[in-house]
Each structure stands twice: as structure tokens, then as C-alpha cells.
Short mmCIF file of C-alpha atoms and ligand atoms in Angstrom, two decimals:
data_model
loop_
_atom_site.label_atom_id
_atom_site.label_comp_id
_atom_site.label_asym_id
_atom_site.label_seq_id
_atom_site.Cartn_x
_atom_site.Cartn_y
_atom_site.Cartn_z
CA MET D 1 60.56 29.37 157.45
CA PRO D 2 63.18 27.23 155.67
CA MET D 3 63.02 29.13 152.41
CA SER D 4 63.04 32.65 151.14
CA HIS D 5 60.97 33.87 148.28
CA VAL D 6 62.44 37.02 146.86
CA GLN D 7 60.52 38.61 144.03
CA ALA D 8 61.14 41.96 142.39
CA PRO D 9 57.92 44.00 142.18
CA ASN D 10 58.39 45.02 138.55
CA SER D 11 56.67 43.49 135.55
CA SER D 12 59.81 41.74 134.30
CA ARG D 13 59.54 39.40 137.28
CA ILE D 14 59.85 35.75 136.22
CA ILE D 15 56.59 33.81 135.89
CA PRO D 16 57.60 30.18 136.37
CA LEU D 17 55.82 27.19 134.83
CA ALA D 18 55.00 25.99 138.36
CA ASP D 19 55.82 27.34 141.83
CA LEU D 20 56.28 24.79 144.60
CA GLN D 21 58.00 27.29 146.85
CA ALA D 22 54.88 29.46 147.00
CA GLN D 23 52.83 26.42 148.03
CA HIS D 24 55.25 25.23 150.69
CA GLN D 25 55.76 28.68 152.14
CA ARG D 26 52.01 29.02 152.76
CA LEU D 27 51.67 25.49 154.13
CA TRP D 28 54.77 25.50 156.31
CA PRO D 29 52.86 26.15 159.58
CA GLU D 30 50.99 22.87 158.93
CA LEU D 31 53.82 20.91 157.34
CA GLN D 32 56.25 21.51 160.20
CA PRO D 33 54.12 19.81 162.92
CA ALA D 34 53.26 16.96 160.49
CA ILE D 35 56.98 16.32 159.92
CA ASP D 36 57.65 16.61 163.67
CA ARG D 37 55.02 13.92 164.34
CA VAL D 38 56.92 11.45 162.15
CA PHE D 39 60.25 12.20 163.85
CA ALA D 40 58.60 11.80 167.25
CA THR D 41 57.82 8.15 166.41
CA SER D 42 60.76 7.34 164.07
CA ASP D 43 58.25 5.14 162.25
CA PHE D 44 59.68 6.17 158.89
CA ILE D 45 58.33 3.61 156.38
CA LEU D 46 54.67 2.64 155.83
CA GLY D 47 53.88 4.08 159.24
CA GLU D 48 50.66 5.42 160.72
CA GLU D 49 50.77 8.55 158.53
CA VAL D 50 50.89 6.38 155.39
CA ARG D 51 48.03 4.21 156.66
CA LEU D 52 45.93 7.32 157.33
CA PHE D 53 46.86 8.84 153.96
CA GLU D 54 45.78 5.64 152.21
CA ALA D 55 42.37 5.80 153.91
CA GLU D 56 41.93 9.52 153.21
CA PHE D 57 43.04 9.28 149.57
CA ALA D 58 40.78 6.27 148.93
CA ALA D 59 37.85 8.24 150.40
CA PHE D 60 38.77 11.27 148.25
CA CYS D 61 38.70 9.08 145.12
CA HIS D 62 35.54 7.18 146.18
CA ALA D 63 37.53 3.93 145.96
CA SER D 64 37.50 1.27 148.65
CA GLU D 65 41.29 0.87 148.81
CA ALA D 66 44.44 2.90 148.21
CA ILE D 67 47.83 1.20 148.31
CA ALA D 68 50.71 3.64 148.76
CA CYS D 69 53.99 2.88 147.00
CA GLY D 70 57.32 4.41 146.06
CA ASN D 71 56.32 6.42 142.95
CA GLY D 72 53.87 6.57 140.05
CA THR D 73 55.96 4.37 137.78
CA ASP D 74 55.93 1.61 140.40
CA ALA D 75 52.17 2.11 140.86
CA LEU D 76 51.68 1.28 137.16
CA GLU D 77 54.11 -1.63 137.21
CA LEU D 78 52.64 -3.09 140.41
CA ALA D 79 49.08 -2.79 139.07
CA LEU D 80 49.97 -4.45 135.75
CA TRP D 81 51.85 -7.22 137.51
CA ALA D 82 49.05 -7.76 140.04
CA ILE D 83 46.44 -8.31 137.32
CA GLY D 84 48.74 -10.89 135.73
CA VAL D 85 50.40 -9.00 132.86
CA GLY D 86 53.64 -10.72 131.88
CA PRO D 87 55.84 -11.94 129.01
CA GLY D 88 53.95 -12.57 125.78
CA ASP D 89 51.22 -10.06 126.63
CA GLU D 90 50.44 -6.78 124.95
CA VAL D 91 49.17 -3.67 126.72
CA ILE D 92 47.59 -0.83 124.77
CA THR D 93 48.28 2.79 125.64
CA VAL D 94 48.92 6.16 123.93
CA PRO D 95 52.25 7.49 122.64
CA ASN D 96 51.92 11.06 123.97
CA THR D 97 52.60 10.38 127.61
CA PHE D 98 55.50 10.37 130.03
CA ALA D 99 57.88 7.45 129.42
CA ALA D 100 56.79 5.77 132.68
CA THR D 101 53.50 4.54 131.19
CA ALA D 102 55.25 2.38 128.59
CA GLU D 103 58.21 1.66 130.85
CA ALA D 104 55.89 -0.10 133.34
CA ILE D 105 54.53 -2.28 130.52
CA VAL D 106 58.01 -3.29 129.35
CA ARG D 107 59.19 -3.88 132.97
CA CYS D 108 56.41 -6.46 133.30
CA GLY D 109 57.80 -8.27 130.27
CA ALA D 110 54.92 -7.18 128.04
CA VAL D 111 54.89 -5.19 124.80
CA PRO D 112 53.37 -1.70 124.56
CA ARG D 113 50.97 -1.15 121.65
CA PHE D 114 50.17 2.47 120.87
CA VAL D 115 46.88 3.91 119.63
CA ASP D 116 46.65 7.45 118.33
CA VAL D 117 44.94 10.30 120.15
CA ASP D 118 42.05 12.62 119.38
CA PRO D 119 43.30 15.77 117.59
CA GLN D 120 41.23 18.11 119.81
CA THR D 121 41.75 16.61 123.28
CA LEU D 122 45.03 14.70 122.71
CA LEU D 123 43.48 11.87 124.76
CA MET D 124 43.12 8.23 123.61
CA ASP D 125 41.06 8.05 120.40
CA VAL D 126 38.63 5.35 121.51
CA SER D 127 37.42 4.85 117.91
CA LYS D 128 40.88 3.48 117.07
CA LEU D 129 41.13 1.22 120.12
CA GLU D 130 39.43 -1.90 118.83
CA SER D 131 41.72 -2.22 115.80
CA ALA D 132 44.76 -2.35 118.13
CA ILE D 133 43.42 -5.35 120.08
CA THR D 134 45.03 -8.70 119.26
CA ALA D 135 44.87 -12.20 120.75
CA ARG D 136 47.77 -11.20 123.03
CA THR D 137 46.21 -8.03 124.44
CA ARG D 138 45.72 -8.21 128.23
CA ALA D 139 45.09 -4.65 129.34
CA ILE D 140 44.48 -1.05 128.25
CA ILE D 141 46.01 2.02 129.93
CA PRO D 142 44.17 5.25 129.12
CA VAL D 143 46.25 8.26 130.22
CA HIS D 144 44.47 11.25 131.76
CA LEU D 145 46.90 13.69 130.17
CA TYR D 146 47.18 17.27 131.48
CA GLY D 147 44.46 16.52 134.08
CA SER D 148 41.61 15.72 131.66
CA CYS D 149 40.14 12.23 131.80
CA ALA D 150 40.05 10.06 128.71
CA ASP D 151 36.60 8.52 128.22
CA VAL D 152 37.14 5.59 130.62
CA SER D 153 33.54 4.36 130.30
CA ALA D 154 33.92 3.96 126.53
CA VAL D 155 37.28 2.20 127.07
CA MET D 156 35.69 -0.09 129.70
CA GLU D 157 32.87 -1.01 127.33
CA ILE D 158 35.33 -2.17 124.65
CA ALA D 159 37.59 -3.82 127.24
CA SER D 160 34.79 -5.89 128.77
CA ARG D 161 33.66 -7.08 125.33
CA HIS D 162 37.21 -8.43 124.80
CA GLY D 163 37.85 -9.64 128.35
CA LEU D 164 40.57 -7.03 129.02
CA SER D 165 41.43 -5.06 132.15
CA VAL D 166 41.62 -1.27 132.27
CA ILE D 167 44.34 0.39 134.35
CA GLU D 168 44.01 4.18 134.48
CA ASP D 169 47.16 6.30 134.41
CA ALA D 170 45.79 9.09 136.62
CA ALA D 171 49.22 10.50 137.54
CA GLN D 172 48.25 13.96 136.22
CA ALA D 173 44.60 13.89 137.25
CA GLN D 174 44.15 13.71 141.03
CA GLY D 175 40.58 14.88 141.63
CA ALA D 176 39.46 15.08 137.99
CA THR D 177 36.31 13.22 136.98
CA SER D 178 35.15 11.10 134.06
CA HIS D 179 31.36 10.76 133.71
CA GLY D 180 31.14 12.06 137.30
CA LYS D 181 33.50 9.40 138.73
CA LYS D 182 36.89 10.34 140.13
CA ALA D 183 39.96 9.70 137.99
CA GLY D 184 41.27 6.21 138.68
CA ALA D 185 38.03 4.90 140.17
CA THR D 186 36.38 3.45 137.04
CA GLY D 187 39.04 1.00 135.83
CA ARG D 188 40.17 -2.15 137.63
CA ALA D 189 42.90 -0.01 139.17
CA GLY D 190 43.92 3.64 139.02
CA CYS D 191 47.58 4.68 139.32
CA PHE D 192 48.81 7.94 140.81
CA SER D 193 52.11 9.74 141.09
CA PHE D 194 52.79 12.22 143.87
CA TYR D 195 55.95 13.53 142.20
CA PRO D 196 56.44 17.04 143.67
CA GLY D 197 55.15 18.84 140.56
CA LYS D 198 51.85 16.92 140.31
CA ASN D 199 48.60 18.59 141.47
CA LEU D 200 48.99 16.65 144.72
CA GLY D 201 52.74 16.36 145.21
CA ALA D 202 54.95 14.94 147.93
CA CYS D 203 58.36 16.36 148.88
CA GLY D 204 60.14 13.49 147.16
CA ASP D 205 58.96 10.43 145.25
CA ALA D 206 55.65 8.78 146.14
CA GLY D 207 52.76 7.03 144.40
CA ALA D 208 49.61 4.98 144.96
CA VAL D 209 47.23 2.52 143.33
CA ILE D 210 43.50 2.72 144.02
CA THR D 211 41.09 -0.15 143.47
CA SER D 212 37.80 -1.45 144.73
CA ASP D 213 38.90 -5.07 144.18
CA ARG D 214 39.75 -6.36 147.65
CA GLN D 215 41.87 -9.31 146.48
CA LEU D 216 43.84 -7.12 144.11
CA ALA D 217 44.45 -4.65 146.96
CA ASP D 218 45.80 -7.43 149.22
CA ARG D 219 48.12 -8.63 146.45
CA LEU D 220 49.38 -5.08 145.86
CA ARG D 221 50.00 -4.50 149.61
CA GLN D 222 52.14 -7.64 149.72
CA ALA D 223 53.87 -6.98 146.39
CA ARG D 224 55.11 -3.52 147.40
CA ASP D 225 56.64 -4.98 150.58
CA HIS D 226 58.73 -8.03 149.57
CA GLY D 227 55.70 -10.33 149.17
CA ARG D 228 55.31 -10.34 152.94
CA ALA D 229 52.46 -12.56 154.18
CA GLY D 230 51.49 -10.99 157.48
CA LYS D 231 54.56 -11.91 159.52
CA LYS D 232 57.74 -9.88 159.09
CA TYR D 233 59.96 -12.68 157.77
CA GLU D 234 57.37 -14.74 155.89
CA HIS D 235 57.30 -14.15 152.15
CA ALA D 236 54.44 -15.60 150.10
CA PHE D 237 55.95 -14.64 146.76
CA VAL D 238 58.82 -12.63 145.29
CA GLY D 239 57.73 -9.05 145.70
CA ARG D 240 59.81 -5.88 145.72
CA ASN D 241 60.53 -2.85 147.83
CA SER D 242 58.27 0.03 146.81
CA ARG D 243 57.00 1.62 150.00
CA MET D 244 55.92 5.16 150.79
CA ASP D 245 57.90 7.09 153.42
CA SER D 246 55.90 8.18 156.46
CA LEU D 247 57.24 11.72 155.92
CA GLN D 248 55.62 11.76 152.47
CA GLY D 249 52.41 10.34 153.91
CA ALA D 250 52.31 13.09 156.55
CA ILE D 251 52.99 15.82 153.96
CA LEU D 252 50.43 14.42 151.50
CA ARG D 253 47.76 14.33 154.26
CA VAL D 254 48.24 18.07 154.82
CA LYS D 255 48.13 18.83 151.09
CA LEU D 256 45.15 16.57 150.31
CA ARG D 257 42.94 18.90 152.36
CA TYR D 258 43.71 21.70 149.88
CA LEU D 259 43.50 19.71 146.65
CA ASP D 260 39.89 20.56 145.77
CA ALA D 261 40.50 24.29 146.31
CA TRP D 262 43.75 24.15 144.31
CA ASN D 263 42.05 22.32 141.45
CA ALA D 264 39.20 24.87 141.47
CA ARG D 265 41.76 27.69 141.18
CA ARG D 266 43.48 25.87 138.30
CA ARG D 267 40.10 25.70 136.51
CA GLU D 268 39.59 29.42 137.13
CA ILE D 269 42.99 30.19 135.60
CA ALA D 270 42.18 27.94 132.62
CA THR D 271 38.92 29.84 132.03
CA MET D 272 40.85 33.12 132.07
CA TYR D 273 43.42 31.76 129.60
CA ARG D 274 40.67 30.53 127.26
CA ASP D 275 38.91 33.91 127.30
CA LEU D 276 42.08 35.95 126.90
CA LEU D 277 43.61 33.75 124.20
CA ALA D 278 40.50 33.58 121.98
CA GLY D 279 41.37 35.01 118.58
CA THR D 280 45.14 34.75 119.08
CA SER D 281 47.39 32.43 117.10
CA VAL D 282 47.35 29.71 119.77
CA VAL D 283 44.61 27.11 120.26
CA PRO D 284 44.08 25.62 123.73
CA VAL D 285 43.86 21.81 123.85
CA ALA D 286 40.18 20.87 124.28
CA VAL D 287 38.68 19.06 127.28
CA PRO D 288 36.15 16.29 126.53
CA ASP D 289 32.63 17.07 127.78
CA THR D 290 32.70 13.80 129.76
CA SER D 291 35.43 15.10 132.11
CA GLU D 292 35.79 17.79 134.75
CA PRO D 293 39.50 18.56 134.36
CA VAL D 294 42.09 19.61 136.97
CA TYR D 295 44.57 21.27 134.56
CA HIS D 296 47.81 19.68 135.63
CA GLN D 297 49.05 21.59 132.60
CA PHE D 298 47.40 24.26 130.46
CA VAL D 299 48.51 23.35 126.95
CA VAL D 300 48.06 25.29 123.74
CA ARG D 301 48.92 24.40 120.17
CA THR D 302 50.87 26.80 117.97
CA ALA D 303 52.34 26.55 114.49
CA GLU D 304 55.48 28.44 115.52
CA ARG D 305 56.32 27.02 118.87
CA GLU D 306 60.02 27.73 119.06
CA ALA D 307 59.56 31.41 118.14
CA LEU D 308 56.72 31.84 120.64
CA ARG D 309 58.62 30.01 123.33
CA ARG D 310 61.67 32.21 122.81
CA ALA D 311 59.59 35.39 122.82
CA LEU D 312 57.87 34.42 126.07
CA ASP D 313 61.18 33.45 127.63
CA GLU D 314 62.56 36.90 126.84
CA GLU D 315 59.58 38.36 128.73
CA GLY D 316 60.44 36.22 131.75
CA ILE D 317 57.59 33.77 131.09
CA ARG D 318 58.64 30.15 131.43
CA THR D 319 56.93 27.42 129.41
CA GLY D 320 57.26 23.64 129.02
CA ILE D 321 56.66 20.91 126.43
CA HIS D 322 54.77 17.81 127.54
CA TYR D 323 56.06 15.91 125.68
CA PRO D 324 58.40 16.79 122.80
CA ILE D 325 59.03 13.23 121.53
CA PRO D 326 56.17 10.70 121.37
CA LEU D 327 57.12 7.32 122.81
CA HIS D 328 57.05 5.47 119.46
CA ARG D 329 59.87 7.82 118.33
CA GLN D 330 61.98 7.21 121.44
CA PRO D 331 64.98 4.88 121.14
CA ALA D 332 63.72 3.14 124.30
CA PHE D 333 60.41 2.06 122.77
CA ALA D 334 61.02 2.10 119.00
CA PRO D 335 62.04 -1.60 119.10
CA TYR D 336 58.46 -2.47 120.11
CA VAL D 337 56.80 -0.52 117.29
CA SER D 338 56.67 -1.51 113.63
CA VAL D 339 57.16 1.19 110.99
CA ALA D 340 53.54 0.69 109.83
CA GLU D 341 52.24 1.11 113.39
CA ALA D 342 54.35 4.24 113.96
CA ASP D 343 53.04 5.76 110.73
CA ARG D 344 49.46 5.37 111.97
CA LEU D 345 50.20 7.61 114.98
CA SER D 346 49.92 10.75 112.89
CA VAL D 347 48.07 12.95 115.41
CA ALA D 348 50.63 12.27 118.12
CA ASP D 349 53.42 12.93 115.62
CA ALA D 350 51.93 16.18 114.29
CA THR D 351 50.97 17.68 117.66
CA ALA D 352 54.29 16.89 119.39
CA GLY D 353 55.80 19.80 117.46
CA GLN D 354 52.95 22.23 118.30
CA ILE D 355 52.20 21.82 122.00
CA LEU D 356 53.29 24.36 124.60
CA SER D 357 52.49 24.29 128.33
CA LEU D 358 51.83 27.73 129.86
CA PRO D 359 52.42 28.69 133.51
CA MET D 360 49.79 26.91 135.63
CA TYR D 361 49.71 26.63 139.42
CA PRO D 362 47.11 27.58 142.03
CA GLU D 363 49.16 30.53 143.35
CA LEU D 364 49.41 32.12 139.87
CA ALA D 365 47.91 35.62 140.17
CA ASP D 366 45.22 36.93 137.80
CA ARG D 367 47.54 39.73 136.68
CA ASP D 368 50.18 37.17 135.72
CA VAL D 369 47.65 35.18 133.67
CA CYS D 370 46.88 38.47 131.89
CA ARG D 371 50.58 39.15 131.36
CA VAL D 372 51.10 35.71 129.78
CA ALA D 373 48.06 36.14 127.51
CA ALA D 374 49.10 39.70 126.54
CA SER D 375 52.59 38.51 125.60
CA ILE D 376 51.11 35.76 123.44
CA SER D 377 48.71 38.22 121.73
CA GLN D 378 51.64 40.47 120.82
CA CYS D 379 53.33 37.64 118.94
CA ARG D 380 52.30 37.79 115.30
CA PRO D 381 53.32 34.47 113.80
CA ALA D 382 53.53 33.96 110.04
CA ALA D 383 51.55 30.74 110.27
CA ARG D 384 48.55 29.46 112.21
CA ILE D 385 47.63 25.91 112.94
CA PRO D 386 44.68 24.83 110.78
CA ALA D 387 41.31 25.46 112.44
CA ALA D 388 39.54 22.42 113.94
C1 LIG J 1 54.42 11.57 136.52
C2 LIG J 1 53.85 10.54 135.65
C3 LIG J 1 54.12 9.16 135.81
C4 LIG J 1 55.22 8.63 136.70
O1 LIG J 1 55.20 9.00 138.00
P1 LIG J 1 56.56 9.02 138.88
O2 LIG J 1 56.04 9.27 140.25
O3 LIG J 1 57.40 10.13 138.36
O4 LIG J 1 57.21 7.69 138.76
C5 LIG J 1 53.43 8.25 135.03
N1 LIG J 1 52.55 8.65 134.10
C6 LIG J 1 52.28 9.96 133.87
C7 LIG J 1 51.28 10.34 132.84
C8 LIG J 1 52.94 10.94 134.63
O5 LIG J 1 52.69 12.23 134.39
#
């Protein structure tokens, strides 16, 4: 075993926000031979393990193709580029996401346009989508934040009426469903990150695009590998280097077999949190009834976040904030947003100061879920967030 996992048995033991060491310790007997297989061939980039992972991940998502790439940000950028997004275009997304979503849009030369989110689910408010569409709009990126799917069918309906493509940012939602379809499988393409902390995480950077559009898949396969056209030194167009390592492919193949069980355990923990936190000062973020979620994060809203966060920290309970600054307030993206547009994003603005992510990982024990909930119940804040 390459790692040690020392934990004191007392109740002041740290409860982390996530625990990759616990996962890797359990899986090591399977990870070790998978890693050995790659070293035995020295086929380190886009090798057999990546090819097999692509097939297995596509099957898992009920998509016809998966194209592995360097990371989730590249997956988004490659997908946008492959459907023809470029300078002069606008792409609509939400402001309460990781920077990568908007970064990919800007990297393609396009302008991000933000629509506000639903106050209960914090997912794209589809009722506000149509008013953000202009003559320059080319695509829409709904983000399946925290592992709950935005209503992709409703987005698709509006998109097809306006001749727009839908690219799903499914980085946090491997295995979740929207209207019974797997995250990423409804839009023209679905983009995934296998950053170590994601529900399905590599041991380094990795990502993938899924699609059932054969031509798009071929274009993506070439684009991630220098625009190569079959032969090693023939280049059909200027591509880039965004390839998955065979080591990551081998590791992801081992982990993919556990993903459904891990996601089921995350849902179990979420149910416990909901039961135990009912009547306390925190309000869990809602899941739309069109989605079976995978709880990448379990997020609550609280009127006194900093006080609660500090109190939990003193109890050894680690929390996170995803994300503290909405993208339209970031120096990186503010130049693309007018003051009037930013002022319309009031839900994203208001909730950014209230959200708190609680410990959530499949190995989290029931007694630790209870300890987190008990610590929250003991906090008596002066203010509550207004009821729904
Ligand atoms: C993680 C993440 C990404 C980016 O993935 P990387 O692999 O870190 O590049 C994009 N969008 C969302 C919503 C994410 O959570």
C-alpha cells in the first residue's frame, strides 16, 4: 500500500469534504495491476486502455461515442470548436459554475452570455433562456451543477426552435439522469471532467466528450491529436494536443465499475442529510424532479455562512463553497458582461453568499453524517434565509 491512513478513534477526528485516500486505499489491489499493465506495454498516450475506457464510458452513458481528452476544460473547448463556435458568436451559460465553462467559450473566440438560475435548484432558469438569445447566439451550455441535471429537454426544445446546439457541461454529473437519459447524452455533445475530486476521478487530469454524432466524433478525435488524418504525420487541420494518458484510462476503467454503487451511496447520504437537517437553519439546495442526481456536492443555503463554517471547522468538519464568486463578478469575465446584464443575475448573486458544501463522499460513514448534522443543529443563527 503506497499510503497510510491514520485516524484517531475519537469524535474530534477530522471529517474532510472529500476523501480520495479512502477510495484509493480500498481500490489499490485493482489499481496496481491496471497500472502495471500500462508499464508492461509503455503505450503511455491514447493507448489500448484509453480506447477501452472510451468504449466502456460511452456504453455507461448510452452514447455511441466517447472521445477521451486531456481534461474537462478541453472537452468543453473541443466540443464548442467542433460544432463551429468561433469569433463573433455568443454562447449562453450560467454564472454559478466553475470558471472552465466560460473559459472554454472565450478560448473559442466567442462571448459568454449568462442567464440566471432557479432559486431552488440553482440550475439554469429555462424560463429566462429565450430572452438571452440574440442573432449571434450559436450554442447553449446547461451546467449540471452539484450532480443534478438541468432540464436538458426543455433547453433542447428552445434550442431547436432557434437553430442552436446544446453542449452539456456534465463535469459534476457522471451517471446522473435527466428525464431518464444519462447526463451528457441528450445534447449534441456532453463534456466530462475526470479531475480527481469528481465522482469518477482520474489520478491526474483527464476528460472526455460524448456524442452520438459520428461526424462530430471523428472531428473531435482528430482535433485532440494535432488534426491527424489517419497517418502519423498527415495533418488535415490545425488541431491541438489534448490526449488522455493510458495510465488515467486504466485507472478510470477500474473506477467506472464502482461508479453506480458510489453514486447510490452518495444519494443515501443525501437522504440522511435531508432528514437530519429538516427544521434546522440550513436549507438544502433542491433537486429538480426531472433528474436523478449523483450529489457531486451536497449544498445547503444559510443566512450566516461564515459563522456556521467557522463553527463546523472548530468541530473538525471541513466544508467548501462552490462557488463564492459568480463568473459575471470575476475580473476574467466581467469585460464580457454589461452592467445591466449583471444586475439581472440576482439569484446567482444572492445565493453565492449563502451556499455551503458539506462533506460528501461514498466512504463517509453514517455516524459522521449524523455528527455533521448534529453540529449544524447546535448552531443557533440570528437570521434564517427566507422560506421558499
Ligand atoms: C471540473 C469542472 C470543469 C473543468 O474540468 P477540468 O477537468 O478541471 O478541466 C468544467 N465544468 C465544471 C462544472 C466543473 O466542475
